PDB file of C-alpha atoms in Angstrom:
ATOM      1  CA  MET U1191     100.422 134.090 117.096  1.00  0.00           C
ATOM      2  CA  SER U1192     102.757 135.997 116.802  1.00  0.00           C
ATOM      3  CA  GLY U1193     105.662 133.134 117.562  1.00  0.00           C
ATOM      4  CA  ASP U1194     103.130 130.739 115.031  1.00  0.00           C
ATOM      5  CA  ARG U1195     104.072 133.202 112.297  1.00  0.00           C
ATOM      6  CA  THR U1196     108.176 133.781 112.657  1.00  0.00           C
ATOM      7  CA  ARG U1197     108.248 129.907 112.789  1.00  0.00           C
ATOM      8  CA  ARG U1198     106.893 129.957 109.671  1.00  0.00           C
ATOM      9  CA  GLN U1199     108.282 132.467 108.299  1.00  0.00           C
ATOM     10  CA  LEU U1200     111.853 131.307 109.121  1.00  0.00           C
ATOM     11  CA  VAL U1201     110.719 127.484 107.679  1.00  0.00           C
ATOM     12  CA  ALA U1202     109.658 129.322 104.656  1.00  0.00           C
ATOM     13  CA  GLY U1203     112.415 131.279 104.594  1.00  0.00           C
ATOM     14  CA  LEU U1204     114.931 128.780 105.200  1.00  0.00           C
ATOM     15  CA  ALA U1205     113.063 126.373 102.658  1.00  0.00           C
ATOM     16  CA  ALA U1206     113.852 129.361 100.226  1.00  0.00           C
ATOM     17  CA  TRP U1207     117.804 129.052 100.620  1.00  0.00           C
ATOM     18  CA  CYS U1208     118.099 125.702 101.031  1.00  0.00           C
ATOM     19  CA  VAL U1209     115.569 125.588  96.863  1.00  0.00           C
ATOM     20  CA  ALA U1210     117.419 128.121  95.988  1.00  0.00           C
ATOM     21  CA  PRO U1211     121.516 126.971  95.835  1.00  0.00           C
ATOM     22  CA  MET U1212     119.543 124.015  93.797  1.00  0.00           C
ATOM     23  CA  ALA U1213     118.259 126.928  90.876  1.00  0.00           C
ATOM     24  CA  VAL U1214     120.902 128.567  90.606  1.00  0.00           C
ATOM     25  CA  HIS U1215     122.516 124.843  89.566  1.00  0.00           C
ATOM     26  CA  ALA U1216     119.699 123.690  87.359  1.00  0.00           C
ATOM     27  CA  ALA U1217     121.004 126.621  85.199  1.00  0.00           C
ATOM     28  CA  ASP U1218     124.412 126.572  84.987  1.00  0.00           C
ATOM     29  CA  VAL U1219     124.817 123.634  83.357  1.00  0.00           C
ATOM     30  CA  GLN U1220     125.151 123.868  79.838  1.00  0.00           C
ATOM     31  CA  GLN U1221     125.378 121.665  77.135  1.00  0.00           C
ATOM     32  CA  LEU U1222     126.825 121.456  74.058  1.00  0.00           C
ATOM     33  CA  PRO U1223     124.827 120.282  71.055  1.00  0.00           C
ATOM     34  CA  ALA U1224     123.325 116.680  70.393  1.00  0.00           C
ATOM     35  CA  PRO U1225     123.839 115.926  66.869  1.00  0.00           C
ATOM     36  CA  VAL U1226     120.507 115.284  64.166  1.00  0.00           C
ATOM     37  CA  SER U1227     122.891 113.369  62.310  1.00  0.00           C
ATOM     38  CA  LEU U1228     126.518 113.055  62.377  1.00  0.00           C
ATOM     39  CA  SER U1229     127.089 112.663  59.046  1.00  0.00           C
ATOM     40  CA  GLY U1230     125.771 116.257  58.779  1.00  0.00           C
ATOM     41  CA  THR U1231     127.468 118.004  61.218  1.00  0.00           C
ATOM     42  CA  LEU U1232     131.105 115.532  59.879  1.00  0.00           C
ATOM     43  CA  ALA U1233     130.356 117.430  56.197  1.00  0.00           C
ATOM     44  CA  ALA U1234     130.212 120.920  57.919  1.00  0.00           C
ATOM     45  CA  ALA U1235     133.257 119.981  60.027  1.00  0.00           C
ATOM     46  CA  LEU U1236     135.451 118.805  57.032  1.00  0.00           C
ATOM     47  CA  ALA U1237     134.463 121.463  54.685  1.00  0.00           C
ATOM     48  CA  ARG U1238     136.268 124.001  56.897  1.00  0.00           C
ATOM     49  CA  SER U1239     138.626 121.546  57.235  1.00  0.00           C
ATOM     50  CA  GLN U1240     138.543 120.559  60.685  1.00  0.00           C
ATOM     51  CA  PRO U1241     137.214 116.816  62.998  1.00  0.00           C
ATOM     52  CA  LEU U1242     134.489 117.025  64.015  1.00  0.00           C
ATOM     53  CA  VAL U1243     134.551 116.859  68.006  1.00  0.00           C
ATOM     54  CA  VAL U1244     132.170 114.515  69.911  1.00  0.00           C
ATOM     55  CA  MET U1245     131.656 114.155  73.998  1.00  0.00           C
ATOM     56  CA  ALA U1246     130.504 111.158  74.840  1.00  0.00           C
ATOM     57  CA  SER U1247     128.998 111.995  78.805  1.00  0.00           C
ATOM     58  CA  LEU U1248     126.639 110.809  81.176  1.00  0.00           C
ATOM     59  CA  GLN U1249     123.998 113.919  83.314  1.00  0.00           C
ATOM     60  CA  GLY U1250     125.275 114.406  86.999  1.00  0.00           C
ATOM     61  CA  CYS U1251     128.411 113.620  86.325  1.00  0.00           C
ATOM     62  CA  PRO U1252     130.989 116.104  87.661  1.00  0.00           C
ATOM     63  CA  PHE U1253     134.073 115.588  85.567  1.00  0.00           C
ATOM     64  CA  CYS U1254     132.114 116.245  82.331  1.00  0.00           C
ATOM     65  CA  LYS U1255     130.728 118.797  83.421  1.00  0.00           C
ATOM     66  CA  ILE U1256     134.401 120.106  83.633  1.00  0.00           C
ATOM     67  CA  VAL U1257     135.596 118.686  80.621  1.00  0.00           C
ATOM     68  CA  ARG U1258     132.314 120.551  78.499  1.00  0.00           C
ATOM     69  CA  GLU U1259     132.402 123.788  80.157  1.00  0.00           C
ATOM     70  CA  ASN U1260     136.580 124.962  80.286  1.00  0.00           C
ATOM     71  CA  TYR U1261     137.572 122.483  78.133  1.00  0.00           C
ATOM     72  CA  LEU U1262     134.890 122.538  74.935  1.00  0.00           C
ATOM     73  CA  MET U1263     132.308 125.327  75.345  1.00  0.00           C
ATOM     74  CA  PRO U1264     135.532 128.194  74.477  1.00  0.00           C
ATOM     75  CA  GLU U1265     136.321 125.916  72.220  1.00  0.00           C
ATOM     76  CA  LEU U1266     132.542 125.377  70.056  1.00  0.00           C
ATOM     77  CA  ALA U1267     132.962 129.508  71.053  1.00  0.00           C
ATOM     78  CA  ALA U1268     136.359 129.695  68.431  1.00  0.00           C
ATOM     79  CA  GLY U1269     134.651 127.975  65.432  1.00  0.00           C
ATOM     80  CA  LEU U1270     135.166 124.951  66.409  1.00  0.00           C
ATOM     81  CA  PRO U1271     132.569 121.354  65.829  1.00  0.00           C
ATOM     82  CA  VAL U1272     131.684 119.362  69.141  1.00  0.00           C
ATOM     83  CA  VAL U1273     129.359 118.263  69.701  1.00  0.00           C
ATOM     84  CA  GLN U1274     127.490 115.919  72.996  1.00  0.00           C
ATOM     85  CA  ILE U1275     126.337 111.891  72.675  1.00  0.00           C
ATOM     86  CA  ASP U1276     124.964 111.059  75.767  1.00  0.00           C
ATOM     87  CA  PHE U1277     124.998 107.182  77.414  1.00  0.00           C
ATOM     88  CA  ARG U1278     121.660 106.339  78.868  1.00  0.00           C
ATOM     89  CA  ASP U1279     119.566 108.364  76.369  1.00  0.00           C
ATOM     90  CA  ALA U1280     117.165 107.965  74.741  1.00  0.00           C
ATOM     91  CA  ARG U1281     116.775 110.834  72.055  1.00  0.00           C
ATOM     92  CA  THR U1282     118.141 109.335  68.458  1.00  0.00           C
ATOM     93  CA  VAL U1283     120.676 110.668  65.576  1.00  0.00           C
ATOM     94  CA  ARG U1284     121.712 109.486  62.020  1.00  0.00           C
ATOM     95  CA  ASP U1285     124.995 107.828  62.656  1.00  0.00           C
ATOM     96  CA  PHE U1286     127.617 108.006  59.897  1.00  0.00           C
ATOM     97  CA  ASP U1287     126.064 105.508  57.146  1.00  0.00           C
ATOM     98  CA  GLY U1288     122.362 106.839  57.510  1.00  0.00           C
ATOM     99  CA  ALA U1289     121.415 104.466  59.877  1.00  0.00           C
ATOM    100  CA  THR U1290     118.726 106.087  63.211  1.00  0.00           C
ATOM    101  CA  ARG U1291     119.933 104.673  66.630  1.00  0.00           C
ATOM    102  CA  THR U1292     120.049 106.362  69.872  1.00  0.00           C
ATOM    103  CA  HIS U1293     122.593 108.364  72.338  1.00  0.00           C
ATOM    104  CA  ASP U1294     123.117 105.604  74.036  1.00  0.00           C
ATOM    105  CA  ALA U1295     123.266 102.423  71.284  1.00  0.00           C
ATOM    106  CA  LEU U1296     125.716 104.724  69.296  1.00  0.00           C
ATOM    107  CA  ILE U1297     127.687 104.943  73.217  1.00  0.00           C
ATOM    108  CA  LYS U1298     127.583 101.179  72.924  1.00  0.00           C
ATOM    109  CA  ALA U1299     128.726 101.059  68.761  1.00  0.00           C
ATOM    110  CA  TRP U1300     131.211 103.455  69.199  1.00  0.00           C
ATOM    111  CA  LYS U1301     132.487 100.797  73.140  1.00  0.00           C
ATOM    112  CA  VAL U1302     133.089 104.342  75.241  1.00  0.00           C
ATOM    113  CA  SER U1303     132.955 103.272  78.750  1.00  0.00           C
ATOM    114  CA  VAL U1304     133.847 105.839  80.664  1.00  0.00           C
ATOM    115  CA  ALA U1305     132.636 109.206  80.961  1.00  0.00           C
ATOM    116  CA  PRO U1306     133.758 111.404  79.484  1.00  0.00           C
ATOM    117  CA  THR U1307     134.816 110.449  76.527  1.00  0.00           C
ATOM    118  CA  VAL U1308     135.848 112.788  74.332  1.00  0.00           C
ATOM    119  CA  LEU U1309     135.975 111.303  70.083  1.00  0.00           C
ATOM    120  CA  PHE U1310     137.927 112.416  67.280  1.00  0.00           C
ATOM    121  CA  PHE U1311     136.398 111.892  64.331  1.00  0.00           C
ATOM    122  CA  GLY U1312     137.377 112.464  60.359  1.00  0.00           C
ATOM    123  CA  ARG U1313     136.107 110.941  56.875  1.00  0.00           C
ATOM    124  CA  ASN U1314     133.949 108.711  56.351  1.00  0.00           C
ATOM    125  CA  GLY U1315     133.645 108.618  60.524  1.00  0.00           C
ATOM    126  CA  ARG U1316     136.337 106.846  61.295  1.00  0.00           C
ATOM    127  CA  GLU U1317     138.383 108.674  64.224  1.00  0.00           C
ATOM    128  CA  VAL U1318     141.530 109.915  63.623  1.00  0.00           C
ATOM    129  CA  ALA U1319     142.329 111.289  66.764  1.00  0.00           C
ATOM    130  CA  GLU U1320     142.979 108.923  69.868  1.00  0.00           C
ATOM    131  CA  ARG U1321     139.895 109.356  72.706  1.00  0.00           C
ATOM    132  CA  LEU U1322     140.535 111.836  75.383  1.00  0.00           C
ATOM    133  CA  THR U1323     139.015 109.343  77.860  1.00  0.00           C
ATOM    134  CA  GLY U1324     138.317 110.637  81.292  1.00  0.00           C
ATOM    135  CA  GLY U1325     138.171 114.666  83.019  1.00  0.00           C
ATOM    136  CA  ASP U1326     140.890 114.380  86.230  1.00  0.00           C
ATOM    137  CA  SER U1327     143.920 115.353  84.633  1.00  0.00           C
ATOM    138  CA  ASP U1328     146.356 118.663  86.053  1.00  0.00           C
ATOM    139  CA  PHE U1329     147.489 118.337  82.142  1.00  0.00           C
ATOM    140  CA  TYR U1330     143.924 117.849  80.563  1.00  0.00           C
ATOM    141  CA  GLY U1331     144.448 121.024  78.778  1.00  0.00           C
ATOM    142  CA  ALA U1332     147.100 119.963  77.103  1.00  0.00           C
ATOM    143  CA  TYR U1333     146.084 115.871  76.142  1.00  0.00           C
ATOM    144  CA  LEU U1334     143.639 117.803  74.279  1.00  0.00           C
ATOM    145  CA  GLU U1335     145.408 120.510  72.276  1.00  0.00           C
ATOM    146  CA  ALA U1336     147.645 117.596  71.785  1.00  0.00           C
ATOM    147  CA  ARG U1337     144.958 115.333  69.961  1.00  0.00           C
ATOM    148  CA  LEU U1338     143.376 118.204  68.586  1.00  0.00           C
ATOM    149  CA  GLN U1339     146.318 118.954  66.203  1.00  0.00           C
ATOM    150  CA  HIS U1340     146.487 115.159  65.451  1.00  0.00           C
ATOM    151  CA  ALA U1341     142.521 115.411  64.534  1.00  0.00           C
ATOM    152  CA  ARG U1342     143.665 118.665  62.031  1.00  0.00           C
ATOM    153  CA  THR U1343     146.629 117.353  60.800  1.00  0.00           C
ATOM    154  CA  ALA U1344     145.073 113.917  59.723  1.00  0.00           C
ATOM    155  CA  VAL U1345     141.406 116.205  57.797  1.00  0.00           C
ATOM    156  CA  ARG U1346     143.869 117.992  56.441  1.00  0.00           C
ATOM    157  CA  SER U1347     145.690 115.635  55.266  1.00  0.00           C
TER     158      SER U1347
END
């Protein structure tokens, strides 16, 4: 009896040990805000003389997580308008032209094929800096900063 109880306790302890990291990881996932209206979000960005930064992301993508958490979340916290649109997502968003599309349809319309891809939008929903594609680079922060500088200049001129 005692051996049976010990085995059950051991199995329960191992199960808890295996599941706990997954629960912590799920709670650790940070997301950027998903826009309801790109035209409205862009208008708010432009009112502050900022470009609208849009991250095209894919659930479970490790590079997306790195870009989001290490580069874009700090920019969002500092006041830069940053939103996230997701591949394979059926949520809807009002596009720059007022049409309602799913996240996935919007990504296809923009011809984005790599996750993550960061886009920079200015007046009339036009891209104002070169897209930043992928997330595996030792110089990602410098690439992002250069594109943000270019986008800010385009928006302010």
